[in-house]
Tab-separated table of C-alpha atoms in Angstrom:
chain	number	residue	atom	x	y	z
A	1	MET	CA	7.776	32.161	12.407
A	2	THR	CA	4.047	32.121	13.002
A	3	SER	CA	2.582	29.014	11.467
A	4	PHE	CA	0.842	25.725	12.028
A	5	ASP	CA	4.276	24.381	12.857
A	6	THR	CA	5.635	26.982	15.260
A	7	SER	CA	2.757	29.214	16.365
A	8	PRO	CA	2.280	29.977	20.069
A	9	GLN	CA	-0.731	28.469	21.818
A	10	LEU	CA	-3.921	29.051	19.846
A	11	ASN	CA	-7.424	28.796	21.217
A	12	VAL	CA	-10.619	27.899	19.435
A	13	TRP	CA	-11.786	31.496	19.134
A	14	ARG	CA	-8.639	32.629	17.399
A	15	ALA	CA	-8.869	29.744	14.962
A	16	LEU	CA	-12.531	30.456	14.259
A	17	LEU	CA	-11.697	34.111	13.745
A	18	ALA	CA	-8.997	33.130	11.264
A	19	LEU	CA	-11.506	31.074	9.296
A	20	ALA	CA	-14.013	33.936	9.409
A	21	VAL	CA	-11.392	36.330	8.068
A	22	VAL	CA	-10.699	33.924	5.234
A	23	PHE	CA	-14.401	33.834	4.355
A	24	VAL	CA	-14.488	37.626	4.277
A	25	MET	CA	-11.385	37.813	2.092
A	26	LEU	CA	-12.820	35.332	-0.362
A	27	ALA	CA	-16.126	37.180	-0.461
A	28	THR	CA	-14.511	40.563	-1.092
A	29	THR	CA	-11.505	39.689	-3.261
A	30	GLY	CA	-12.534	36.398	-4.815
A	31	TRP	CA	-10.311	33.404	-5.375
A	32	THR	CA	-7.751	35.341	-7.412
A	33	ALA	CA	-5.615	35.767	-4.291
A	34	LEU	CA	-5.073	32.024	-4.346
A	35	ARG	CA	-3.391	32.183	-7.729
A	36	ASN	CA	-0.317	33.999	-6.520
A	37	HIS	CA	2.070	31.143	-7.279
A	38	ARG	CA	5.751	31.829	-7.467
A	39	SER	CA	7.279	30.985	-10.836
A	40	ALA	CA	10.164	28.576	-11.184
A	41	ALA	CA	12.215	30.533	-13.720
A	42	PRO	CA	15.685	28.905	-13.361
A	43	LEU	CA	14.285	25.391	-13.312
A	44	GLN	CA	11.916	26.104	-16.182
A	45	ALA	CA	14.770	27.629	-18.190
A	46	SER	CA	16.843	24.482	-17.656
A	47	LEU	CA	13.918	22.255	-18.618
A	48	SER	CA	13.290	24.333	-21.732
A	49	SER	CA	16.935	23.990	-22.753
A	50	TRP	CA	16.707	20.247	-22.151
A	51	GLU	CA	13.641	19.981	-24.394
A	52	HIS	CA	15.622	21.543	-27.247
A	53	GLY	CA	18.833	19.658	-26.530
A	54	SER	CA	20.492	16.562	-27.946
A	55	ILE	CA	23.214	14.054	-27.173
A	56	ALA	CA	25.242	12.122	-29.751
A	57	GLY	CA	23.021	13.541	-32.483
A	58	HIS	CA	19.788	12.331	-30.875
A	59	ARG	CA	17.064	14.440	-29.292
A	60	LEU	CA	16.714	14.157	-25.534
A	61	PRO	CA	13.567	12.469	-24.216
A	62	ALA	CA	10.859	14.691	-22.786
A	63	ALA	CA	11.712	15.681	-19.229
A	64	ASP	CA	8.266	14.557	-18.055
A	65	SER	CA	8.605	11.097	-19.587
A	66	SER	CA	7.906	8.166	-17.302
A	67	PRO	CA	10.618	7.405	-14.743
A	68	THR	CA	11.100	4.011	-16.403
A	69	ARG	CA	11.782	5.558	-19.795
A	70	LEU	CA	14.150	8.147	-18.355
A	71	ALA	CA	16.004	5.476	-16.384
A	72	ARG	CA	16.506	3.475	-19.588
A	73	PHE	CA	17.731	6.594	-21.379
A	74	PHE	CA	20.359	7.436	-18.764
A	75	ALA	CA	21.436	3.782	-18.572
A	76	SER	CA	22.118	3.854	-22.324
A	77	LEU	CA	24.643	6.700	-21.996
A	78	THR	CA	28.339	6.610	-21.270
A	79	ASP	CA	29.693	8.186	-18.075
A	80	GLU	CA	31.047	11.039	-20.160
A	81	GLN	CA	27.670	11.684	-21.756
A	82	ARG	CA	25.878	11.636	-18.397
A	83	GLY	CA	28.454	14.078	-17.024
A	84	SER	CA	27.908	16.350	-20.006
A	85	LEU	CA	24.155	16.482	-19.336
A	86	VAL	CA	24.772	17.254	-15.671
A	87	HIS	CA	26.794	20.332	-16.539
A	88	ARG	CA	24.599	21.484	-19.406
A	89	TYR	CA	21.247	21.052	-17.634
A	90	PRO	CA	21.955	20.785	-13.880
A	91	LEU	CA	18.545	21.857	-12.612
A	92	ALA	CA	16.685	19.721	-15.137
A	93	VAL	CA	18.697	16.581	-14.327
A	94	GLY	CA	18.754	17.316	-10.598
A	95	ASN	CA	14.961	17.372	-10.429
A	96	MET	CA	14.244	14.658	-12.966
A	97	ASN	CA	12.270	11.710	-11.629
A	98	GLY	CA	13.832	8.719	-13.329
A	99	ALA	CA	17.400	10.008	-13.437
A	100	PRO	CA	19.793	7.890	-11.318
A	101	VAL	CA	19.915	9.279	-7.784
A	102	GLU	CA	23.695	9.640	-7.779
A	103	LEU	CA	23.458	11.658	-10.992
A	104	ARG	CA	20.800	13.882	-9.400
A	105	TYR	CA	23.105	14.498	-6.443
A	106	ARG	CA	25.898	15.560	-8.826
A	107	ALA	CA	23.594	17.771	-10.865
A	108	ASN	CA	22.169	19.516	-7.821
A	109	ARG	CA	25.675	20.216	-6.506
A	110	VAL	CA	26.367	22.006	-9.805
A	111	ALA	CA	23.037	23.856	-9.630
A	112	LEU	CA	23.709	24.881	-6.031
A	113	GLY	CA	27.085	26.275	-7.064
A	114	GLU	CA	25.455	28.375	-9.774
A	115	ALA	CA	22.743	29.595	-7.398
A	116	ARG	CA	25.373	30.435	-4.787
A	117	GLU	CA	27.142	32.737	-7.219
A	118	VAL	CA	23.868	34.484	-8.062
A	119	GLU	CA	23.277	35.212	-4.374
A	120	ARG	CA	26.891	36.273	-3.852
A	121	LYS	CA	26.379	38.993	-6.464
A	122	ARG	CA	23.030	39.998	-4.980
A	123	MET	CA	24.694	40.522	-1.595
A	124	HIS	CA	26.439	43.567	-3.100
A	125	ASP	CA	23.648	44.728	-5.390
A	126	GLU	CA	22.938	48.330	-4.401
A	127	ARG	CA	19.507	48.125	-5.999
A	128	LEU	CA	18.459	45.849	-3.137
A	129	THR	CA	17.538	47.049	0.331
A	130	LEU	CA	19.797	46.122	3.219
A	131	ASP	CA	17.300	43.442	4.195
A	132	GLY	CA	17.397	42.108	0.641
A	133	GLN	CA	21.177	41.962	0.700
A	134	ARG	CA	21.134	40.182	4.052
A	135	GLU	CA	18.674	37.601	2.753
A	136	ALA	CA	20.912	37.052	-0.275
A	137	GLY	CA	23.770	36.399	2.143
A	138	ARG	CA	21.699	33.880	4.086
A	139	ARG	CA	20.743	32.083	0.893
A	140	MET	CA	24.343	32.090	-0.327
A	141	HIS	CA	25.534	30.464	2.901
A	142	ARG	CA	22.668	27.953	2.814
A	143	PHE	CA	23.498	26.906	-0.730
A	144	GLU	CA	27.162	26.594	0.188
A	145	ALA	CA	26.305	24.323	3.119
A	146	MET	CA	24.087	22.164	0.903
A	147	MET	CA	26.992	21.693	-1.534
A	148	ARG	CA	29.095	19.738	0.972
A	149	ALA	CA	30.337	16.417	-0.361
A	150	ASP	CA	28.617	14.463	2.417
A	151	ARG	CA	25.156	15.812	1.521
A	152	HIS	CA	22.850	14.179	-1.003
A	153	ILE	CA	20.425	16.700	-2.452
A	154	LEU	CA	17.719	14.905	-4.414
A	155	ALA	CA	15.816	18.026	-5.512
A	156	PHE	CA	16.618	21.731	-5.600
A	157	ASP	CA	14.803	24.768	-6.957
A	158	PRO	CA	16.194	28.201	-5.990
A	159	GLU	CA	13.376	30.325	-7.373
A	160	GLY	CA	11.296	32.311	-4.903
A	161	SER	CA	11.457	30.886	-1.398
A	162	GLY	CA	12.736	27.647	-2.914
A	163	ARG	CA	12.255	23.890	-2.594
A	164	ALA	CA	14.595	21.032	-1.741
A	165	ALA	CA	14.839	17.366	-0.795
A	166	GLU	CA	17.755	15.579	0.869
A	167	VAL	CA	18.524	11.892	1.358
A	168	PHE	CA	20.070	10.222	4.406
A	169	GLY	CA	21.318	6.697	3.781
A	170	ASP	CA	21.759	4.753	0.545
A	171	LEU	CA	18.535	5.247	-1.365
A	172	ALA	CA	19.429	2.809	-4.138
A	173	LYS	CA	20.107	-0.068	-1.717
A	174	ALA	CA	17.525	0.701	0.967
A	175	GLU	CA	15.229	-2.101	2.117
A	176	ARG	CA	12.879	0.433	3.732
A	177	ILE	CA	12.421	4.061	2.653
A	178	SER	CA	10.935	6.822	4.803
A	179	VAL	CA	9.785	10.216	3.536
A	180	VAL	CA	9.345	13.159	5.926
A	181	VAL	CA	6.696	15.611	4.679
A	182	PRO	CA	6.844	18.930	6.596
A	183	GLY	CA	4.220	21.628	7.082
A	184	VAL	CA	3.858	25.345	6.511
A	185	ASP	CA	6.573	27.987	6.285
A	186	THR	CA	9.083	25.489	4.911
A	187	ASP	CA	11.502	26.809	2.316
A	188	LEU	CA	15.230	26.820	1.577
A	189	LEU	CA	16.029	29.044	4.564
A	190	THR	CA	13.975	26.941	6.984
A	191	PHE	CA	14.980	23.599	5.431
A	192	GLN	CA	17.378	23.197	8.357
A	193	ARG	CA	17.962	25.098	11.581
A	194	THR	CA	20.606	25.391	14.262
A	195	ASN	CA	18.094	26.364	16.940
A	196	ARG	CA	15.134	24.008	17.282
A	197	ARG	CA	16.984	21.696	14.941
A	198	TYR	CA	14.438	18.889	14.994
A	199	SER	CA	11.539	21.090	13.945
A	200	ALA	CA	13.053	21.549	10.454
A	201	PRO	CA	12.970	18.912	7.671
A	202	VAL	CA	16.705	18.127	7.737
A	203	GLY	CA	16.738	17.656	11.511
A	204	MET	CA	13.526	15.623	11.385
A	205	ALA	CA	14.965	13.276	8.771
A	206	GLN	CA	18.339	12.954	10.504
A	207	SER	CA	16.672	12.092	13.808
A	208	LEU	CA	14.390	9.531	12.175
A	209	TYR	CA	17.280	7.960	10.260
A	210	GLU	CA	19.355	7.569	13.438
A	211	ALA	CA	16.359	6.163	15.319
A	212	GLU	CA	15.692	3.618	12.558
A	213	ARG	CA	19.314	2.487	12.658
A	214	THR	CA	19.049	2.128	16.429
A	215	VAL	CA	15.842	0.077	16.505
A	216	SER	CA	16.901	-2.179	13.602
A	217	PRO	CA	20.655	-2.009	12.894
A	218	SER	CA	20.501	-4.765	10.288
A	219	THR	CA	17.834	-3.075	8.157
A	220	ARG	CA	19.197	-0.905	5.366
A	221	THR	CA	17.138	2.272	5.502
A	222	ALA	CA	17.025	5.631	3.771
A	223	VAL	CA	15.148	8.741	4.864
A	224	ILE	CA	14.203	11.655	2.628
A	225	ALA	CA	13.675	15.166	3.996
A	226	TRP	CA	11.109	16.152	1.384
A	227	ALA	CA	10.452	19.893	1.218
A	228	ASP	CA	9.909	19.810	-2.531
A	229	TYR	CA	6.518	21.510	-2.571
A	230	THR	CA	5.414	25.104	-2.115
A	231	THR	CA	4.075	25.227	1.432
A	232	PRO	CA	1.519	27.678	2.805
A	233	ASN	CA	2.904	30.847	4.320
A	234	GLY	CA	1.672	31.133	7.905
A	235	LEU	CA	-1.871	30.805	9.216
A	236	GLY	CA	-3.934	32.205	6.370
A	237	ILE	CA	-5.880	31.302	3.259
A	238	ASP	CA	-3.386	28.751	1.970
A	239	SER	CA	-3.101	26.874	5.266
A	240	ALA	CA	-6.893	26.797	5.700
A	241	THR	CA	-7.478	25.239	2.282
A	242	ALA	CA	-6.134	22.244	0.383
A	243	MET	CA	-4.727	24.218	-2.551
A	244	ARG	CA	-1.061	23.822	-1.595
A	245	ALA	CA	-1.730	20.239	-0.505
A	246	GLU	CA	-3.243	19.370	-3.865
A	247	SER	CA	-0.306	20.673	-5.879
A	248	GLY	CA	2.113	19.114	-3.384
A	249	ALA	CA	0.315	15.771	-3.634
A	250	VAL	CA	1.082	15.624	-7.349
A	251	ARG	CA	4.770	16.188	-6.620
A	252	LEU	CA	4.824	13.634	-3.788
A	253	ASN	CA	3.169	11.017	-5.972
A	254	ALA	CA	5.746	11.661	-8.714
A	255	LEU	CA	8.593	11.278	-6.223
A	256	VAL	CA	7.290	8.028	-4.749
A	257	ARG	CA	6.674	6.457	-8.149
A	258	ALA	CA	10.231	7.289	-9.237
A	259	LEU	CA	12.075	5.955	-6.179
A	260	PRO	CA	14.454	3.132	-7.099
A	261	GLY	CA	13.685	-0.497	-6.365
A	262	GLY	CA	10.511	-1.867	-4.861
A	263	SER	CA	11.165	-1.407	-1.135
A	264	PRO	CA	8.233	-0.448	1.109
A	265	ILE	CA	7.830	3.281	1.684
A	266	SER	CA	6.546	4.989	4.832
A	267	LEU	CA	5.363	8.599	4.844
A	268	PHE	CA	5.747	10.710	7.993
A	269	CYS	CA	3.607	13.786	7.612
A	270	HIS	CA	3.781	16.693	10.070
A	271	SER	CA	1.141	19.383	10.546
A	272	TYR	CA	-0.005	20.746	7.156
A	273	GLY	CA	2.100	17.983	5.608
A	274	SER	CA	-0.591	15.591	6.848
A	275	VAL	CA	-3.160	17.482	4.779
A	276	LEU	CA	-0.956	16.864	1.741
A	277	CYS	CA	-0.590	13.182	2.588
A	278	GLY	CA	-4.344	12.874	3.025
A	279	VAL	CA	-4.954	14.382	-0.413
A	280	ALA	CA	-2.234	12.215	-1.992
A	281	ALA	CA	-3.259	8.932	-0.346
A	282	ARG	CA	-5.647	7.644	-3.012
A	283	THR	CA	-3.134	8.166	-5.846
A	284	LEU	CA	-0.060	6.668	-4.189
A	285	PRO	CA	1.294	3.315	-5.398
A	286	GLY	CA	0.868	0.149	-3.385
A	287	ARG	CA	4.476	0.145	-2.178
A	288	VAL	CA	3.496	2.933	0.242
A	289	ALA	CA	3.003	0.777	3.328
A	290	ASP	CA	2.398	3.473	5.943
A	291	ILE	CA	1.044	6.998	6.256
A	292	ALA	CA	1.803	8.373	9.731
A	293	VAL	CA	0.695	11.862	10.773
A	294	ALA	CA	1.720	14.014	13.736
A	295	GLY	CA	0.144	17.257	14.925
A	296	SER	CA	-2.392	17.032	12.129
A	297	PRO	CA	-5.062	19.695	11.481
A	298	GLY	CA	-6.925	17.036	9.453
A	299	MET	CA	-6.513	14.915	6.341
A	300	ARG	CA	-9.465	16.235	4.294
A	301	VAL	CA	-11.668	13.225	5.088
A	302	ALA	CA	-14.018	12.212	7.902
A	303	LYS	CA	-12.642	8.684	8.280
A	304	ALA	CA	-9.367	6.934	7.515
A	305	SER	CA	-11.211	4.485	5.253
A	306	GLN	CA	-12.109	7.412	2.969
A	307	LEU	CA	-8.419	7.928	2.171
A	308	ARG	CA	-8.815	4.944	-0.169
A	309	THR	CA	-5.354	3.596	0.488
A	310	SER	CA	-3.979	0.165	1.292
A	311	ALA	CA	-1.357	1.803	3.549
A	312	HIS	CA	-1.600	1.566	7.330
A	313	VAL	CA	-2.774	4.923	8.664
A	314	TRP	CA	-1.190	6.051	11.948
A	315	ALA	CA	-1.769	9.229	13.957
A	316	MET	CA	-0.273	10.876	17.036
A	317	ARG	CA	-0.586	14.158	18.892
A	318	ASP	CA	1.307	15.478	21.883
A	319	ALA	CA	-0.810	16.557	24.862
A	320	ASP	CA	0.733	20.045	24.673
A	321	ASP	CA	0.259	20.486	20.928
A	322	TRP	CA	-1.748	23.658	20.288
A	323	VAL	CA	-3.154	22.219	17.056
A	324	GLN	CA	-5.730	20.340	19.157
A	325	ASP	CA	-7.515	23.689	19.624
A	326	VAL	CA	-8.017	24.225	15.886
A	327	PRO	CA	-11.614	23.367	14.886
A	328	TYR	CA	-11.657	19.991	13.148
A	329	MET	CA	-14.188	20.724	10.442
A	330	GLU	CA	-14.459	21.455	6.739
A	331	VAL	CA	-16.874	24.131	5.488
A	332	GLY	CA	-16.876	25.343	1.919
A	333	GLY	CA	-13.341	24.136	1.335
A	334	LEU	CA	-12.003	25.727	4.530
A	335	GLY	CA	-10.663	23.519	7.298
A	336	HIS	CA	-9.350	19.992	6.944
A	337	GLY	CA	-11.954	17.666	8.402
A	338	GLU	CA	-12.002	15.208	11.287
A	339	ASP	CA	-9.282	14.928	13.935
A	340	PRO	CA	-7.038	11.993	12.904
A	341	VAL	CA	-6.489	10.934	16.550
A	342	SER	CA	-10.231	10.781	17.287
A	343	SER	CA	-11.847	7.376	17.671
A	344	VAL	CA	-14.357	8.134	14.923
A	345	PHE	CA	-11.569	8.719	12.382
A	346	GLY	CA	-10.234	5.182	12.730
A	347	ALA	CA	-6.468	5.640	12.459
A	348	ARG	CA	-4.024	3.605	14.540
A	349	VAL	CA	-3.342	6.078	17.364
A	350	ILE	CA	0.195	5.857	18.735
A	351	SER	CA	2.070	7.410	21.638
A	352	ALA	CA	3.735	10.817	21.400
A	353	ARG	CA	4.976	10.761	25.012
A	354	GLU	CA	7.783	13.277	25.716
A	355	ALA	CA	7.312	15.017	22.348
A	356	LYS	CA	8.072	18.727	22.642
A	357	GLY	CA	4.794	20.317	21.588
A	358	HIS	CA	3.781	20.892	17.984
A	359	GLY	CA	7.295	21.142	16.585
A	360	GLY	CA	8.918	18.440	18.709
A	361	TYR	CA	7.755	15.077	17.376
A	362	PHE	CA	11.172	14.222	15.972
A	363	GLU	CA	13.165	15.055	19.111
A	364	PRO	CA	15.585	12.159	19.816
A	365	GLY	CA	14.527	9.860	22.626
A	366	THR	CA	10.817	10.617	22.433
A	367	ASP	CA	8.131	7.977	22.016
A	368	SER	CA	7.051	9.828	18.899
A	369	VAL	CA	10.283	9.446	16.936
A	370	LEU	CA	10.847	5.912	18.236
A	371	ASN	CA	7.351	4.962	17.103
A	372	PHE	CA	8.037	6.493	13.717
A	373	ALA	CA	11.281	4.524	13.520
A	374	GLU	CA	9.554	1.230	14.345
A	375	ILE	CA	6.986	1.938	11.643
A	376	GLY	CA	9.731	2.951	9.215
A	377	VAL	CA	11.503	-0.403	9.527
A	378	GLY	CA	8.257	-2.394	9.635
A	379	ALA	CA	8.631	-3.477	13.287
A	380	TYR	CA	4.947	-2.983	13.999
A	381	GLY	CA	4.933	-5.248	17.037
A	382	SER	CA	7.163	-2.776	18.893
A	383	VAL	CA	5.011	0.294	18.262
A	384	ARG	CA	3.674	1.920	21.427
A	385	CYS	CA	-0.036	2.645	21.325
A	386	ALA	CA	-1.367	5.893	22.769
A	387	ASP	CA	-3.592	4.208	25.349
A	388	ASP	CA	-1.175	1.455	26.415
A	389	ALA	CA	-3.508	-1.084	24.823
A	390	GLU	CA	-2.719	-3.078	21.711
A	391	ALA	CA	-5.426	-1.613	19.492
A	392	CYS	CA	-3.009	0.305	17.270
A	393	ARG	CA	-1.169	-2.941	16.397
A	394	ALA	CA	-4.237	-5.086	15.808
A	395	GLY	CA	-3.992	-7.256	12.720
A	396	LEU	CA	-0.373	-6.336	11.963
A	397	SER	CA	2.744	-8.469	11.895
A	398	ASP	CA	6.348	-7.349	11.748
A	399	THR	CA	7.841	-7.031	8.284
A	400	ALA	CA	11.247	-5.770	9.369
A	401	SER	CA	12.786	-9.232	9.503
A	402	ALA	CA	11.897	-9.840	5.856
A	403	GLY	CA	13.984	-6.868	4.811
A	404	ARG	CA	17.030	-7.477	7.001
A	405	ALA	CA	20.324	-8.590	5.608
């Protein structure tokens, strides 16, 4: 993959050239190229069926009702009725903010089974090229793996390159919740990897969850691998603008507002994911306690204070991360603004010692993932600052003890 997340070393001239090419494309083709969104046909079909459905003689509430209203609706049903809705509208229920998380897991397992059978048929569809049949096989095996009983899929959309979110830990009982927001070239086939495991959302979240349990065994935590937005594809127009970040920010805000309970939430935003978190910051609810970025190309503002959030803003970058060579500027909507680890930006800059370049911030045993874990459990006093001083912890006190059993 060539992307913000996995590209080989870039220099300033290549990045400037990329921006220049974007300007030329916009000048010659206009902004219509930016409108090439993939549709979400299966999910939309399920939502449409839901809108026309009923249970016990009563119309179903609108799928985009507030999470509170939807939670009350599902609580009013019997187990049998909830099970009926899962099987009738699996994609709708599986992606419905406000539905009980355990019900979403069940619904998405059903939806994954249906999507698996679609891909199984496509594997032998002679109308497809050999490459198309092979991709169908990869998707079929991915969906099958995601159906395992020990996996908790919070969101799933098979259309196009696909979207997904997975939970590690008990989300309903968590005292601290962490959300991993990945960068470009993230889809259902790159949601997890065998090679370079910790550069994919599932590996990132698993590593963070284990690190949080290590640094604070008594704190009940949950971590979400959140790849439930359409990411940019490589280093091009989408990754140089905030378009994908803006649409993703709406989805992230909806997720956060629907999470059960009132536990503090920490966002861990990698690469282009930090652009999304920067765009989302001003709309997020107050329970978002932390926004931490790694390998960031910018957060669409010149200073952390302009994010207009009450959350603590943290930033880190590995010394070998090629993203440092990308110009930190914003011109005519291109580029993402000031470097979050610069002194002028004003974030709390933390250590990324032993991180493995741009894609290695979640490698077990690194300062980067341990710092993220300390932030995730609210143990701010243990966070390691980038310059070995205490500036990144100034004015903070640990909150982890307040959430421990």
